[in-house]
XYZ file of C-alpha atoms in Angstrom:
326
model
C 120.949 59.118 138.183
C 119.420 62.208 139.791
C 120.998 64.329 137.035
C 119.442 62.119 134.375
C 116.061 62.341 136.106
C 116.340 66.122 136.282
C 117.265 66.313 132.615
C 114.379 64.030 131.679
C 111.941 66.125 133.725
C 113.236 69.340 132.163
C 112.895 67.820 128.699
C 109.362 66.678 129.480
C 108.358 70.140 130.635
C 109.949 71.633 127.507
C 107.980 69.262 125.285
C 104.763 70.047 127.137
C 105.487 73.692 126.453
C 105.804 72.890 122.761
C 102.708 70.701 122.601
C 100.473 73.113 124.516
C 100.077 75.728 121.769
C 99.591 73.018 119.153
C 96.707 71.514 121.122
C 95.207 74.966 121.528
C 95.015 75.489 117.775
C 91.905 75.541 115.616
C 89.583 72.564 115.421
C 86.521 71.525 113.477
C 83.216 72.260 115.246
C 84.959 74.272 117.945
C 81.608 75.688 119.098
C 79.841 72.316 119.321
C 79.323 72.643 123.076
C 79.231 76.407 123.591
C 77.125 77.459 120.592
C 76.031 74.307 118.699
C 74.208 76.164 115.921
C 76.905 78.763 115.295
C 78.033 77.510 111.899
C 74.458 76.894 110.749
C 73.480 80.416 111.790
C 76.282 81.821 109.625
C 75.428 79.500 106.752
C 71.710 80.316 106.878
C 72.355 84.052 107.004
C 74.640 83.863 103.977
C 72.171 81.617 102.137
C 69.280 84.000 102.789
C 71.097 87.118 101.641
C 73.777 86.236 99.076
C 71.257 85.776 96.244
C 70.324 89.455 96.613
C 73.970 90.536 96.511
C 76.062 87.799 94.815
C 78.978 90.188 94.356
C 79.478 89.991 98.126
C 81.054 86.555 97.674
C 84.179 88.051 96.111
C 84.091 90.956 98.572
C 84.003 88.667 101.618
C 86.789 86.488 100.236
C 88.897 89.599 99.736
C 88.122 90.719 103.289
C 89.270 87.348 104.643
C 92.509 87.617 102.656
C 93.193 91.165 103.850
C 92.409 90.232 107.443
C 94.763 87.249 107.515
C 97.692 89.148 105.971
C 97.773 91.670 108.816
C 98.392 90.288 112.332
C 96.910 86.976 111.244
C 93.241 86.007 110.890
C 92.019 87.947 113.923
C 89.203 90.175 112.659
C 91.308 93.309 113.066
C 90.270 94.515 109.596
C 86.780 95.110 111.008
C 87.763 97.628 113.701
C 86.615 101.231 113.294
C 88.689 104.266 114.191
C 87.863 107.848 115.049
C 91.373 108.973 114.159
C 91.720 107.303 110.747
C 94.526 104.912 111.582
C 93.041 101.391 111.630
C 93.410 98.774 108.898
C 90.092 99.914 107.422
C 91.631 103.312 106.754
C 94.613 101.987 104.787
C 94.564 102.353 101.021
C 94.246 98.594 100.308
C 91.060 98.416 102.400
C 89.241 101.549 101.259
C 87.364 99.506 98.652
C 86.775 96.439 100.844
C 83.043 95.741 101.237
C 80.935 93.555 103.505
C 81.622 95.046 106.923
C 77.921 95.540 107.632
C 77.209 91.992 106.496
C 79.659 90.532 109.032
C 78.296 92.806 111.765
C 74.750 91.624 111.007
C 75.788 87.969 111.362
C 77.534 88.845 114.624
C 74.331 90.412 115.982
C 72.382 87.203 115.302
C 75.065 85.111 116.986
C 75.245 87.434 119.986
C 71.489 87.060 120.451
C 71.870 83.274 120.483
C 75.243 82.834 122.202
C 76.518 86.061 123.781
C 80.283 86.495 123.787
C 81.064 83.098 122.274
C 81.728 83.308 118.517
C 84.615 85.506 117.361
C 84.422 87.997 114.544
C 87.501 86.341 113.024
C 85.659 83.033 112.751
C 82.624 84.755 111.241
C 84.771 86.190 108.427
C 86.334 82.780 107.765
C 82.986 80.947 107.742
C 80.978 83.557 105.843
C 83.569 83.962 103.076
C 83.644 80.194 102.526
C 79.848 79.880 102.591
C 79.391 82.797 100.187
C 81.758 81.249 97.651
C 80.029 77.862 97.935
C 76.555 79.374 97.475
C 77.694 81.094 94.280
C 79.017 77.855 92.799
C 82.630 78.025 93.900
C 84.828 75.580 95.810
C 84.213 74.355 99.338
C 86.894 74.038 101.988
C 87.175 73.081 105.633
C 87.053 75.922 108.141
C 88.289 74.857 111.566
C 87.246 77.389 114.187
C 88.406 78.705 117.526
C 90.059 81.927 116.338
C 90.057 84.756 118.838
C 89.787 88.421 117.943
C 92.592 90.928 118.124
C 92.279 94.416 119.548
C 95.083 96.095 117.631
C 94.506 97.467 114.141
C 97.052 99.701 112.384
C 96.720 101.265 108.957
C 100.494 101.234 108.480
C 100.629 97.448 108.955
C 97.906 96.913 106.364
C 99.797 99.079 103.884
C 103.006 97.156 104.531
C 101.609 93.614 104.399
C 98.734 93.459 101.909
C 100.067 92.838 98.372
C 99.092 95.798 96.169
C 97.844 95.272 92.600
C 101.009 97.015 91.397
C 103.247 94.286 92.859
C 105.998 92.707 90.809
C 106.925 89.064 91.338
C 109.608 89.731 93.957
C 107.208 91.749 96.090
C 104.507 89.089 95.833
C 106.916 86.307 96.730
C 108.170 88.222 99.767
C 104.755 89.221 101.107
C 103.362 85.692 100.728
C 106.461 84.101 102.234
C 106.110 86.427 105.210
C 102.796 84.690 105.899
C 104.164 81.175 105.432
C 102.647 80.832 101.961
C 104.629 79.448 99.027
C 104.546 80.094 95.289
C 101.885 77.468 94.692
C 99.675 79.207 97.250
C 100.377 82.502 95.499
C 99.114 81.168 92.173
C 96.101 79.387 93.659
C 94.936 82.234 95.884
C 95.366 84.681 92.997
C 92.810 82.496 91.252
C 90.174 84.210 93.394
C 90.415 86.981 90.788
C 88.239 84.754 88.628
C 85.291 86.483 90.317
C 84.647 90.068 91.299
C 85.505 93.538 90.088
C 88.089 96.270 90.545
C 88.205 100.040 90.358
C 90.125 101.637 87.496
C 92.498 103.255 89.975
C 94.025 99.852 90.737
C 95.447 99.417 87.248
C 95.199 102.618 85.157
C 98.925 103.226 85.594
C 99.358 100.211 83.296
C 97.296 101.997 80.641
C 98.519 105.576 80.861
C 101.703 106.053 82.852
C 103.515 102.803 83.566
C 107.036 104.186 83.878
C 106.100 107.818 84.467
C 106.473 108.727 80.806
C 102.855 108.426 79.684
C 103.365 104.884 78.429
C 101.552 101.544 78.591
C 102.769 98.450 80.384
C 104.357 96.369 77.593
C 103.312 93.181 79.422
C 99.634 94.035 78.869
C 98.010 92.873 75.636
C 97.624 95.919 73.351
C 94.094 95.117 72.219
C 92.931 94.552 75.785
C 94.601 97.786 76.916
C 92.945 99.749 74.115
C 89.569 98.316 75.045
C 90.033 99.254 78.689
C 91.006 102.806 77.749
C 88.153 103.385 75.330
C 85.313 101.575 77.091
C 86.149 101.377 80.788
C 88.759 103.801 82.115
C 89.069 106.836 79.822
C 91.230 108.748 82.286
C 94.134 108.130 84.624
C 92.120 109.977 87.286
C 89.084 107.662 87.134
C 88.513 106.393 90.691
C 84.909 105.253 90.433
C 84.421 103.031 87.372
C 84.231 99.309 88.108
C 85.828 96.728 85.806
C 85.521 92.935 85.731
C 88.720 91.166 86.790
C 87.775 88.162 84.655
C 85.837 89.628 81.683
C 82.857 87.567 80.616
C 83.233 85.153 83.507
C 83.321 87.287 86.636
C 80.374 85.496 88.259
C 81.781 82.022 87.695
C 84.580 80.440 89.711
C 86.492 78.760 86.886
C 89.807 78.557 85.023
C 89.193 81.580 82.803
C 91.434 83.831 84.910
C 94.452 81.607 84.241
C 93.665 81.415 80.529
C 93.655 85.206 80.388
C 97.025 85.375 82.142
C 98.630 83.411 79.310
C 97.036 85.822 76.824
C 98.643 88.755 78.688
C 95.212 89.907 79.801
C 95.577 89.817 83.574
C 94.079 93.077 84.824
C 96.636 93.889 87.506
C 100.389 94.119 87.322
C 100.390 91.507 90.114
C 98.409 89.167 87.833
C 100.864 89.614 85.002
C 103.758 89.057 87.414
C 102.694 85.428 87.880
C 103.831 84.672 84.327
C 107.317 86.146 84.835
C 108.631 83.359 87.063
C 109.198 79.807 85.759
C 107.736 78.169 88.881
C 104.508 80.164 88.968
C 104.150 79.930 85.183
C 104.497 76.159 85.462
C 101.829 76.142 88.179
C 99.476 78.071 85.927
C 99.992 75.595 83.084
C 99.446 72.657 85.423
C 96.151 74.135 86.601
C 95.014 74.625 83.003
C 95.930 71.045 82.090
C 93.658 69.802 84.843
C 89.969 70.131 85.576
C 87.940 72.768 87.384
C 87.409 70.189 90.125
C 91.165 69.793 90.445
C 91.566 73.557 90.757
C 88.835 73.646 93.430
C 90.647 70.933 95.407
C 93.987 72.729 95.334
C 92.433 76.142 95.966
C 90.708 74.695 99.037
C 94.025 73.510 100.474
C 95.572 76.958 100.088
C 92.513 78.611 101.641
C 92.722 76.287 104.636
C 96.399 77.152 104.963
C 95.711 80.883 104.732
C 92.950 80.620 107.322
C 95.482 79.429 109.900
C 97.916 82.331 109.524
C 99.025 83.552 112.954
C 95.661 82.776 114.539
C 95.037 83.781 118.129
C 93.564 81.039 120.297
C 92.778 80.574 123.962
C 93.951 83.492 126.076
C 95.891 85.052 123.190
C 92.852 87.017 122.029
C 89.319 88.036 122.926
C 85.787 87.649 121.570
C 84.564 91.104 120.618
C 80.842 91.615 121.144
C 80.761 94.165 118.361
C 83.124 93.498 115.488
C 83.826 97.134 114.714
C 84.706 98.071 118.294
C 88.101 96.989 119.603
C 87.177 96.949 123.275
C 83.596 95.733 123.010
């Protein structure tokens, strides 16, 4: 009997150990008692400034994505370095914008509730609010993320899917984060807004296999237009191009329509049509409504926002988002 009691007690303690981290996870209105106006402060700041810089909506969403894919959604993408080896310094993040915007929101929150609201939560809230204020989908953002203090350029380079990814690479990098092929297609739909630099795709126009050739998966007319009107040289690193031509300011289904016309800007866009599962997902999205796309996109965003989050004692709340030990 004593043996059974001991076993039962051991099992109970084991289960408590399992339940503990689950209970410590994110929750809606996490700051209700410690900083009741936190989410409204973020929302108001975004509302007051996004109309002057609507392109920040896509930039903040990209920042959130890049943050979550490296060490989880812990704000590590925001950390500065004097030696050039943080996530910010990695090639995928050299064109990320909005760091000052997040820091400005943090300053307002610190004035109201010092040391309470994490930089990681600010990214998650601000990116959602910015998309909503520009007419895009809404999604739930549970809070309680803590900030990380480690930020490595090499990890960003290894984990953030580059625009030159083929399907296998995309599948692997998303699976590493617990995201499936449906999430891959839906989250790629964020390319319906925003812009890119020529350097992210000119290899498809001028030197796809190293022989001065074009990517055969790219529509010839579209490629010719890009070469003549947008990116006249393989060395162009400054020109900006719409990812969803004619619709870059509207969160809609146009991106997916272009994919089926072989007019996805990046190799990673085109790759979505090379797998029967992702191609089927694209067709299903196009058969539905914009509202249906918004609903599904929201679910994938909520899933992404929970990637490897730090909660409780697992992280800190940085007082200055760009400083690891602040």
